[in-house]
Coordinates of C-alpha atoms and ligand atoms in Angstrom, one line a residue:
X11 CA 142.0 158.3 155.5
X12 CA 138.3 158.7 155.4
X13 CA 136.5 160.7 158.0
X14 CA 135.0 158.6 160.8
X15 CA 132.7 161.1 162.3
X16 CA 129.8 163.2 161.2
X17 CA 129.4 166.9 162.1
X18 CA 126.1 168.5 162.9
X19 CA 125.4 172.1 161.7
X20 CA 126.1 173.2 165.3
X21 CA 129.6 171.7 165.0
X22 CA 129.1 168.7 167.3
X23 CA 131.1 165.7 166.1
X24 CA 129.3 162.3 166.2
X25 CA 131.5 159.2 165.7
X26 CA 130.2 157.0 162.8
X27 CA 129.0 153.5 163.9
X28 CA 131.5 150.6 163.5
X29 CA 130.7 147.2 162.1
X30 CA 130.4 145.7 165.5
X31 CA 127.8 148.2 166.6
X32 CA 125.2 147.0 164.1
X33 CA 123.9 143.8 165.7
X34 CA 123.4 145.6 169.0
X35 CA 121.6 148.5 167.3
X36 CA 119.2 146.1 165.5
X37 CA 118.4 144.2 168.7
X38 CA 117.7 147.5 170.5
X39 CA 115.3 148.7 167.9
X40 CA 113.7 145.2 167.5
X41 CA 112.8 145.1 171.2
X42 CA 111.1 148.5 170.9
X43 CA 109.3 147.5 167.7
X44 CA 108.1 144.2 169.2
X45 CA 106.8 146.0 172.3
X46 CA 105.0 148.5 170.1
X47 CA 103.5 145.7 167.9
X48 CA 102.2 143.9 171.0
X49 CA 100.4 147.1 171.8
X50 CA 98.7 146.9 168.4
X51 CA 100.8 149.6 166.8
X52 CA 101.8 149.4 163.1
X53 CA 105.5 149.6 162.4
X54 CA 106.5 152.3 159.9
X55 CA 110.1 152.7 158.7
X56 CA 110.8 156.1 157.1
X57 CA 113.9 155.8 155.0
X58 CA 115.9 159.1 154.7
X59 CA 115.3 161.6 157.5
X60 CA 116.0 164.8 155.6
X61 CA 113.8 167.9 155.1
X62 CA 110.8 165.8 154.1
X63 CA 111.4 162.4 155.9
X64 CA 111.9 163.7 159.4
X65 CA 108.7 165.7 159.5
X66 CA 106.7 163.0 157.7
X67 CA 108.1 160.5 160.3
X68 CA 107.0 162.8 163.2
X69 CA 103.5 163.2 161.7
X70 CA 103.1 159.4 161.4
X71 CA 104.5 158.9 164.9
X72 CA 102.0 161.4 166.2
X73 CA 99.0 159.5 164.7
X74 CA 96.3 158.3 167.1
X75 CA 93.5 155.8 166.6
X76 CA 89.8 156.5 167.1
X77 CA 90.3 156.2 170.9
X78 CA 93.1 158.8 170.9
X79 CA 95.8 156.1 171.4
X80 CA 99.1 156.3 169.4
X81 CA 98.7 153.8 166.6
X82 CA 102.1 153.9 164.8
X83 CA 105.7 153.2 165.9
X84 CA 108.1 154.9 163.5
X85 CA 111.7 154.1 162.9
X86 CA 113.5 156.9 161.0
X87 CA 116.2 155.1 159.1
X88 CA 119.1 157.1 157.8
X89 CA 122.3 155.8 156.2
X90 CA 125.3 156.6 158.4
X91 CA 127.0 158.9 155.9
X92 CA 129.6 161.5 157.0
X93 CA 127.1 164.2 155.7
X94 CA 124.0 162.9 157.4
X95 CA 124.7 160.4 160.2
X96 CA 124.5 163.2 162.9
X97 CA 120.7 163.4 162.3
X98 CA 120.2 160.0 164.1
X99 CA 121.7 161.0 167.5
X100 CA 120.0 164.4 167.2
X101 CA 116.6 162.9 166.6
X102 CA 117.1 160.4 169.4
X103 CA 117.7 163.3 171.8
X104 CA 114.2 164.6 170.8
X105 CA 115.6 167.4 168.7
X106 CA 114.8 168.3 165.1
X107 CA 117.6 167.9 162.6
X108 CA 116.0 170.6 160.4
X109 CA 115.8 174.3 161.5
X110 CA 112.2 175.1 161.0
X111 CA 110.2 178.4 161.3
X112 CA 107.1 176.4 162.0
X113 CA 106.6 176.3 165.8
X114 CA 104.9 172.9 165.5
X115 CA 108.1 171.0 164.3
X116 CA 110.3 171.0 167.4
X117 CA 107.6 170.1 170.0
X118 CA 106.2 167.4 167.7
X119 CA 109.5 165.6 167.4
X120 CA 110.3 166.0 171.1
X121 CA 106.8 164.7 172.0
X122 CA 107.0 161.7 169.8
X123 CA 110.6 160.7 170.7
X124 CA 110.7 161.5 174.4
X125 CA 107.1 161.4 175.7
X126 CA 105.0 159.1 173.4
X127 CA 108.1 157.1 172.5
X128 CA 106.6 156.4 169.1
X129 CA 109.6 157.7 167.1
X130 CA 113.2 156.4 167.1
X131 CA 116.0 156.9 164.6
X132 CA 118.4 154.2 163.5
X133 CA 121.3 153.5 161.1
X134 CA 120.6 149.8 160.8
X135 CA 119.1 148.7 157.4
X136 CA 117.9 145.6 159.1
X137 CA 115.1 147.5 160.8
X138 CA 113.4 147.3 157.4
X139 CA 112.6 143.7 158.3
X140 CA 110.3 145.0 161.1
X141 CA 108.2 147.3 158.9
X142 CA 104.6 147.0 157.9
X143 CA 105.1 150.1 155.9
X144 CA 108.2 151.6 154.4
X145 CA 108.1 155.3 153.4
X146 CA 110.9 156.3 151.0
X147 CA 112.1 159.9 151.4
X148 CA 115.6 159.7 150.1
X149 CA 116.7 162.3 147.5
X150 CA 116.8 162.0 143.8
X151 CA 118.9 164.8 142.4
X152 CA 119.3 166.3 139.0
X153 CA 122.9 167.3 138.2
X154 CA 123.4 170.1 135.8
X155 CA 126.5 170.2 133.7
X156 CA 126.1 173.8 132.4
X157 CA 124.6 176.9 133.9
X158 CA 121.4 177.7 132.0
X159 CA 121.1 174.4 130.1
X160 CA 119.1 171.8 131.9
X161 CA 119.2 169.5 128.9
X162 CA 122.9 168.6 129.4
X163 CA 122.2 167.4 132.9
X164 CA 121.3 164.0 134.2
X165 CA 119.4 162.3 137.0
X166 CA 121.4 161.0 140.0
X167 CA 119.5 157.8 140.8
X168 CA 122.2 156.0 142.8
X169 CA 120.9 156.8 146.4
X170 CA 117.4 155.9 145.3
X171 CA 118.4 152.7 143.5
X172 CA 120.4 151.6 146.5
X173 CA 117.4 152.2 148.6
X174 CA 115.2 150.0 146.4
X175 CA 117.7 147.2 146.6
X176 CA 118.2 147.5 150.3
X177 CA 114.4 147.5 150.9
X178 CA 113.9 144.5 148.7
X179 CA 116.6 142.6 150.5
X180 CA 115.2 143.2 153.9
X181 CA 111.4 143.7 154.0
X182 CA 108.6 141.2 154.6
X183 CA 106.8 140.4 151.4
X184 CA 103.6 142.0 152.6
X185 CA 105.1 145.3 153.6
X186 CA 103.8 148.3 151.7
X187 CA 106.6 150.4 150.1
X188 CA 105.5 154.0 149.6
X189 CA 107.8 156.1 147.4
X190 CA 107.4 159.8 148.3
X191 CA 110.6 160.9 146.6
X192 CA 110.0 163.1 143.5
X193 CA 111.1 160.7 140.8
X194 CA 111.5 160.7 137.0
X195 CA 108.1 159.4 135.7
X196 CA 108.3 155.7 135.1
X197 CA 110.6 155.0 138.1
X198 CA 108.2 153.0 140.2
X199 CA 107.1 150.7 137.4
X200 CA 110.2 150.6 135.2
X201 CA 113.0 150.8 137.8
X202 CA 111.9 150.0 141.3
X203 CA 109.5 147.2 140.5
X204 CA 111.8 145.0 138.3
X205 CA 114.7 145.6 140.6
X206 CA 112.8 144.6 143.7
X207 CA 111.0 141.7 142.0
X208 CA 114.4 140.2 141.0
X209 CA 115.6 140.4 144.6
X210 CA 112.3 139.0 145.9
X211 CA 112.8 136.0 143.5
X212 CA 116.3 135.5 144.7
X213 CA 114.9 135.4 148.2
X214 CA 112.4 132.7 147.0
X215 CA 109.5 135.1 147.4
X216 CA 106.7 134.6 144.8
X217 CA 104.7 137.7 145.5
X218 CA 105.1 141.1 143.8
X219 CA 106.5 143.9 145.9
X220 CA 103.7 146.2 147.1
X221 CA 104.8 149.5 145.6
X222 CA 102.9 152.7 145.8
X223 CA 103.7 156.3 145.0
X224 CA 102.5 159.5 146.6
X225 CA 104.6 162.7 146.2
X226 CA 105.2 165.3 148.8
X227 CA 104.0 168.9 148.5
X228 CA 105.8 170.0 151.6
X229 CA 106.9 173.6 152.0
X230 CA 109.6 173.9 154.7
X231 CA 108.6 177.2 156.3
X232 CA 106.0 178.5 158.7
X233 CA 103.4 175.9 157.5
X234 CA 105.9 173.0 157.4
X235 CA 103.8 170.4 159.3
X236 CA 100.5 171.5 157.8
X237 CA 101.9 171.4 154.3
X238 CA 102.3 167.6 154.8
X239 CA 99.5 166.6 157.2
X240 CA 96.7 169.1 156.3
X241 CA 97.1 169.2 152.6
X242 CA 95.8 167.4 149.5
X243 CA 97.7 164.3 148.3
X244 CA 97.8 162.3 145.1
X245 CA 98.6 158.6 145.3
X246 CA 98.7 155.5 143.2
X247 CA 99.7 151.8 143.5
X248 CA 101.3 149.3 141.3
X249 CA 98.3 147.0 141.6
X250 CA 94.9 147.0 143.4
X251 CA 96.3 145.7 146.6
X252 CA 99.1 148.3 146.8
X253 CA 96.5 151.1 145.9
X254 CA 94.2 150.0 148.7
X255 CA 97.0 149.8 151.2
X256 CA 98.4 153.2 150.4
X257 CA 94.9 154.8 150.6
X258 CA 94.4 153.2 154.0
X259 CA 97.8 154.4 155.3
X260 CA 97.4 158.0 154.1
X261 CA 93.8 158.1 155.4
X262 CA 95.2 157.2 158.8
X263 CA 98.1 159.6 159.0
X264 CA 96.9 162.7 157.1
X265 CA 93.8 164.9 157.5
X266 CA 92.2 163.4 154.4
X267 CA 88.7 164.1 155.8
X268 CA 89.3 167.8 155.1
X269 CA 91.9 167.3 152.3
X270 CA 90.7 164.3 150.3
X271 CA 93.1 162.0 148.5
X272 CA 93.2 162.0 144.7
X273 CA 93.8 158.4 143.7
X274 CA 95.3 157.7 140.3
X275 CA 95.5 154.4 138.4
X276 CA 99.2 154.0 137.8
X277 CA 102.3 155.3 139.6
X278 CA 103.5 156.9 136.3
X279 CA 100.4 159.1 136.6
X280 CA 101.1 160.4 140.1
X281 CA 104.8 160.7 139.3
X282 CA 103.9 162.8 136.2
X283 CA 101.5 164.9 138.2
X284 CA 104.3 166.0 140.5
X285 CA 106.5 167.0 137.6
X286 CA 103.8 168.8 135.7
X287 CA 102.7 170.6 138.9
X288 CA 106.2 172.0 139.5
X289 CA 107.0 172.6 135.8
X290 CA 103.8 174.7 135.6
X291 CA 105.0 176.8 138.5
X292 CA 108.5 177.2 137.1
X293 CA 106.9 178.2 133.8
X294 CA 104.6 180.9 135.1
X295 CA 107.6 182.4 137.0
X296 CA 110.0 182.2 134.1
X297 CA 107.7 183.8 131.6
X298 CA 107.8 187.1 133.6
X299 CA 111.6 187.3 133.1
X300 CA 111.2 188.7 129.6
X301 CA 108.5 191.2 130.7
X302 CA 110.8 192.2 133.6
X303 CA 113.5 193.2 131.1
X304 CA 110.9 194.9 128.9
X305 CA 109.7 196.9 131.9
X306 CA 113.2 197.9 132.9
X307 CA 113.9 199.3 129.4
X308 CA 110.6 201.1 128.9
X309 CA 109.8 203.0 132.0
X310 CA 107.4 200.4 133.3
X311 CA 107.1 199.1 136.9
X312 CA 106.4 195.4 136.6
X313 CA 105.4 195.2 140.2
X314 CA 102.4 197.5 139.6
X315 CA 101.6 195.6 136.3
X316 CA 101.3 192.3 138.2
X317 CA 99.3 193.9 141.0
X318 CA 96.9 195.3 138.4
X319 CA 96.5 192.0 136.6
X320 CA 96.1 189.9 139.8
X321 CA 92.8 191.8 140.5
X322 CA 91.3 189.3 138.0
X323 CA 90.6 186.1 139.9
X324 CA 91.6 184.1 136.8
X325 CA 95.1 185.6 137.1
X326 CA 95.6 185.6 140.8
X327 CA 98.5 183.2 140.9
X328 CA 101.0 185.5 139.0
X329 CA 104.2 185.8 141.0
X330 CA 107.1 188.1 140.6
X331 CA 110.2 185.9 140.1
X332 CA 112.7 187.8 142.3
X333 CA 116.4 187.2 141.5
X334 CA 115.9 183.5 140.6
X335 CA 113.8 180.5 141.4
X336 CA 115.3 178.2 144.0
X337 CA 114.2 175.6 146.6
X338 CA 115.0 172.0 146.1
X339 CA 112.2 171.2 143.7
X340 CA 111.5 173.8 141.0
X341 CA 115.0 173.9 139.5
X342 CA 115.2 170.2 139.0
X343 CA 111.7 168.6 138.7
X344 CA 111.2 169.4 135.0
X345 CA 114.7 168.0 134.3
X346 CA 113.6 164.7 135.9
X347 CA 110.7 164.6 133.4
X348 CA 112.8 165.4 130.3
X349 CA 115.4 162.8 131.3
X350 CA 112.8 160.1 132.0
X351 CA 111.2 160.6 128.5
X352 CA 114.5 159.7 126.9
X353 CA 116.3 157.4 129.4
X354 CA 113.5 155.5 131.1
X355 CA 110.7 155.6 128.5
X356 CA 113.0 155.4 125.5
X357 CA 111.9 158.2 123.2
X358 CA 114.5 160.0 121.1
X359 CA 112.5 163.0 119.8
X360 CA 112.5 166.3 121.6
X361 CA 109.0 167.3 122.6
X362 CA 109.9 169.7 125.4
X363 CA 110.0 173.5 124.9
X364 CA 108.5 175.4 127.8
X365 CA 109.8 173.2 130.6
X366 CA 113.6 173.3 129.8
X367 CA 113.4 177.0 128.8
X368 CA 111.7 177.9 132.1
X369 CA 114.3 176.2 134.2
X370 CA 117.1 177.7 132.2
X371 CA 115.6 181.2 132.5
X372 CA 115.0 180.8 136.3
X373 CA 118.5 179.4 136.8
X374 CA 120.2 182.5 135.2
X375 CA 118.0 185.3 136.4
X376 CA 120.4 186.1 139.2
X377 CA 123.1 187.0 136.6
X378 CA 121.0 190.0 135.5
X379 CA 120.5 191.1 139.2
X380 CA 124.4 191.2 139.4
X381 CA 124.5 193.4 136.3
X382 CA 122.1 195.8 138.0
X383 CA 124.4 196.0 141.0
X384 CA 127.4 196.6 138.7
X385 CA 125.6 199.4 136.8
X386 CA 124.2 201.1 139.9
X387 CA 127.8 201.2 141.4
X388 CA 129.2 202.3 138.1
X389 CA 126.8 205.3 138.0
X390 CA 128.2 206.3 141.4
X391 CA 131.8 205.9 140.0
X392 CA 132.5 202.9 142.1
X393 CA 134.0 200.0 140.0
X394 CA 132.4 196.7 141.0
X395 CA 135.9 195.2 141.5
X396 CA 136.5 197.8 144.2
X397 CA 133.1 197.7 145.8
X398 CA 131.7 196.3 149.0
X399 CA 128.2 194.8 148.5
X400 CA 125.7 193.8 151.2
X401 CA 123.2 191.2 150.1
X402 CA 120.0 191.1 152.2
X403 CA 118.6 187.6 152.1
X404 CA 120.2 184.3 151.4
X405 CA 117.3 181.9 151.3
X406 CA 115.2 180.9 148.2
X407 CA 112.1 182.6 149.4
X408 CA 110.7 184.9 152.1
X409 CA 110.7 184.0 155.8
X410 CA 112.4 180.6 155.5
X411 CA 116.0 179.6 156.2
X412 CA 116.3 177.2 153.2
X413 CA 119.1 178.3 150.9
X414 CA 119.0 175.5 148.4
X415 CA 119.4 176.8 144.9
X416 CA 118.6 180.3 145.9
X417 CA 118.8 183.2 143.5
X418 CA 121.0 185.0 145.9
X419 CA 123.7 182.3 145.5
X420 CA 123.9 183.0 141.7
X421 CA 123.9 186.8 142.3
X422 CA 126.7 186.5 144.8
X423 CA 128.8 184.1 142.7
X424 CA 128.6 186.5 139.7
X425 CA 129.4 189.5 141.9
X426 CA 132.4 187.6 143.3
X427 CA 133.5 186.8 139.8
X428 CA 133.5 190.5 139.0
X429 CA 135.7 191.1 142.0
X430 CA 133.2 192.6 144.5
X431 CA 133.7 192.0 148.3
X432 CA 130.5 190.5 149.6
X433 CA 128.7 190.5 152.9
X434 CA 125.4 188.7 153.5
X435 CA 122.7 189.1 156.1
X436 CA 119.7 186.8 156.6
X437 CA 117.6 186.6 159.8
X438 CA 116.8 182.9 159.2
X439 CA 120.2 181.6 158.1
X440 CA 123.4 181.3 160.2
X441 CA 125.3 178.8 158.1
X442 CA 125.3 178.9 154.3
X443 CA 126.0 175.3 153.4
X444 CA 126.3 175.9 149.6
X445 CA 129.3 178.2 150.1
X446 CA 130.9 176.7 153.2
X447 CA 130.9 173.3 151.6
X448 CA 131.3 174.3 148.0
X449 CA 134.2 172.0 147.5
X450 CA 132.3 168.9 148.5
X451 CA 128.8 169.8 147.5
X452 CA 126.9 166.8 146.2
X453 CA 126.1 166.8 142.5
X454 CA 128.6 169.6 142.1
X455 CA 128.6 173.1 143.5
X456 CA 127.4 176.0 141.3
X457 CA 130.9 177.5 142.0
X458 CA 132.2 175.6 139.0
X459 CA 130.2 177.8 136.6
X460 CA 132.1 180.9 137.8
X461 CA 135.7 182.2 138.2
X462 CA 137.2 183.6 141.4
X463 CA 135.1 181.6 143.8
X464 CA 137.7 180.3 146.3
X465 CA 137.2 183.1 148.8
X466 CA 133.5 182.4 149.1
X467 CA 134.2 179.3 151.2
X468 CA 134.8 181.8 154.0
X469 CA 131.6 183.8 153.3
X470 CA 130.0 184.3 156.7
X471 CA 126.5 185.5 157.5
X472 CA 126.4 188.9 159.3
X473 CA 124.1 188.9 162.3
X474 CA 124.5 192.6 163.0
X475 CA 122.7 194.5 160.2
X476 CA 123.9 197.9 161.4
X477 CA 127.5 196.8 161.4
X478 CA 127.2 195.3 157.9
X479 CA 125.6 198.5 156.6
X480 CA 128.5 200.6 157.9
X481 CA 130.9 198.9 155.6
X482 CA 129.1 198.8 152.3
X483 CA 128.8 200.6 148.9
X484 CA 125.6 198.9 147.8
X485 CA 122.6 197.3 149.5
X486 CA 120.9 194.5 147.5
X487 CA 117.3 193.6 148.6
X488 CA 117.4 190.0 147.5
X489 CA 114.6 188.3 149.5
X490 CA 111.2 189.6 150.8
X491 CA 111.9 188.7 154.4
X492 CA 109.5 190.5 156.7
X493 CA 112.5 192.1 158.5
X494 CA 113.4 194.0 155.3
X495 CA 110.0 195.3 154.3
X496 CA 110.0 198.3 156.6
X497 CA 113.6 199.4 156.6
X498 CA 113.6 203.2 156.4
X499 CA 115.8 204.9 153.8
X500 CA 116.9 207.6 156.2
X501 CA 118.1 205.0 158.8
X502 CA 119.8 202.9 156.1
X503 CA 121.8 205.9 154.8
X504 CA 122.5 207.0 158.4
X505 CA 124.1 203.5 158.9
X506 CA 126.0 203.5 155.7
X507 CA 127.3 207.0 156.4
X508 CA 127.0 207.9 152.6
X509 CA 124.7 207.5 149.7
X510 CA 124.9 203.9 148.3
X511 CA 123.6 201.8 145.5
X512 CA 120.2 200.3 146.3
X513 CA 119.1 197.4 144.2
X514 CA 115.7 196.0 144.7
X515 CA 115.4 192.5 143.3
X516 CA 112.0 191.6 144.7
X517 CA 109.7 194.6 144.5
X518 CA 110.4 195.4 148.1
X519 CA 110.6 199.1 147.8
X520 CA 107.4 201.2 147.3
X521 CA 107.6 204.5 145.4
X522 CA 107.8 206.6 148.6
X523 CA 111.0 204.7 149.7
X524 CA 112.5 204.8 146.2
X525 CA 111.9 208.6 146.1
X526 CA 113.5 209.0 149.5
X527 CA 116.6 207.0 148.6
X528 CA 117.0 209.1 145.5
X529 CA 116.6 212.3 147.5
X530 CA 119.3 211.1 149.8
X531 CA 121.6 210.8 146.8
X532 CA 121.5 207.0 146.4
X533 CA 121.5 205.3 143.1
X534 CA 118.4 203.1 142.9
X535 CA 117.6 200.3 140.5
X536 CA 115.6 197.1 140.5
X537 CA 114.5 194.0 138.6
X538 CA 111.5 194.9 136.5
X539 CA 111.4 198.5 137.9
X540 CA 111.8 200.7 134.8
X541 CA 109.9 203.6 136.3
X542 CA 112.8 204.4 138.7
X543 CA 114.6 206.3 135.9
X544 CA 111.5 208.5 135.5
X545 CA 111.5 209.2 139.2
X546 CA 115.2 210.0 139.1
X547 CA 114.6 212.5 136.2
X548 CA 111.8 214.2 138.1
X549 CA 113.9 214.7 141.2
X550 CA 116.8 216.0 139.1
X551 CA 114.6 218.5 137.3
X552 CA 113.0 219.8 140.4
Ligands
NAD26 N1 112.6 169.8 150.5 C1 111.5 170.1 149.9 O1 111.0 171.2 150.1 C2 110.7 169.1 149.1 C3 109.3 169.4 148.8 C4 108.6 168.4 148.0 C5 109.2 167.2 147.6 N2 110.5 167.0 148.0 C6 111.1 165.7 147.6 O2 111.3 164.9 148.7 C7 112.5 164.1 148.5 C8 113.4 164.2 149.7 O3 113.9 165.5 149.7 P1 114.6 166.1 151.0 O4 114.5 167.6 150.9 O5 114.0 165.5 152.3 O6 116.1 165.6 150.8 P2 117.3 165.5 151.8 O7 118.5 165.5 151.1 O8 117.1 166.6 152.9 O9 117.0 164.1 152.6 C9 117.3 162.9 152.0 C10 117.8 162.0 153.1 O10 117.9 160.6 152.7 C11 119.1 160.1 153.2 N3 119.5 158.9 152.4 C12 120.1 158.9 151.2 N4 120.3 157.6 150.8 C13 119.8 156.8 151.7 C14 119.7 155.4 151.9 N5 120.2 154.6 151.0 N6 119.2 154.9 153.1 C15 118.7 155.8 154.0 N7 118.8 157.1 153.9 C16 119.3 157.6 152.8 C17 120.1 161.2 153.1 O11 121.2 161.0 153.9 C18 119.2 162.4 153.6 O12 119.2 162.5 155.0 C19 113.1 164.6 147.1 O13 112.6 163.7 146.1 C20 112.5 165.9 147.0 O14 112.4 166.3 145.6 C21 111.2 167.9 148.7

């Protein structure tokens, strides 16, 4: 029997709507929208209230006109799936469905839902018929079939294609449809447009659907809201009318006076811009992987190398890659481009070198971090299969709680495969979805690339760092969270009660700390930190 409720991360069960609930739901939302329209507000439906959609929806709902009066009424439309339905009742209580470190998120959602009453969430697809503007923020995933080989993967377009169909079936012909989802280049013109045009024709509509594309550069974290509202945007439209409409809309809802729009001619150009932007970042991160190995094997500290180079303003965006490159976007976006070249645009030659290699390198860097843990323990005569390892940091980057495709996940999976017992601590994460739900993870959990993963379903996050330290043979610094930067070696070893393996995956330890750990009898190692061997020899020869 299929599950008829949806569970929020807090464990609250929300019964899924039944067929008979739909007409009433639509009537309720229609009344609100009619009232808003009579007050001169534009009706905006945001489809998909995930990480991006919910904050974008709140920003639009917070928009005011020149007289400071709210000018938009937003309906956050979310399909009532077992995985995501709970977001609707949570939003309607004035609460955020995403845990955000940005203090602006919670009050903004609360203000728009409960005070200004410009934001409501609904499961009814029919609300699309009320929209002047539809903003599409549903996911478009890239499923990988092998670890470290992006080329054998494929794009999962089903959710997005279903959205295009549903939109075309319901919207008014003059509604602007703004696709914000990161899509394979060509999607707007070669997939969305023909699909929607056909449905328009079957509805007897002569006009072309007004399609536009403008990708998100959102960074869920401390600047979550600002990274959408107060940041530069690129946009495009399928024709002059759509281009003018999208410009007008974005000028109204974003701070384009300070962060001007870049308007491109065709959607394929703005779609490509997003893919190139993220592939560029994935590439500059990946290229340091080989130099990280070089540094480890030749007495070089890559952290100091990068610091020395970054003094040059032309090289200031060099970033140390840590134990892997995660987040939702960088591991997949290049894949969307490679896939589109063949499957949407119809080319059969292979022009891509850097983009796939970079993704493959970034996806597997965590494996080497696990080797370092194994070797540090082995130097202390503790076999990895008998070791307890504490990983500090679960998220994909510092000071956020987003665990999607984090390097720590690969590190932990490899350690589990080798038989280690693992504990994890992260000040920003209390539920690690990728492990707890590994059996049902959409597009396939990365557990399938490893052996011995069953136990990881029970992996829980430790909240008490002292307690976790008391039961460990190795401490892995995996994420540069602020909480970990100042941890004192003496206190750590006091808590562990014995010298342990210390593995620095992110250039967190300065030389003074490394030296102190070594003096305390710990075995220290780190990604790209070849100079530690020299420090060890110096201490031994004292
Ligand atoms: N999260 C980020 O940091 C980030 C940054 C930049 C760009 N993006 C892009 O933004 C897009 C959305 O990402 P996200 O992180 O918000 O994803 P998400 O998975 O958090 O949210 C997508 C939402 O859409 C809903 N949905 C799916 N099909 C639907 C349908 N037919 N009708 C209504 N709702 C539907 C899902 O249930 C989910 O709630 C992606 O293309 C992503 O690449 C994300």
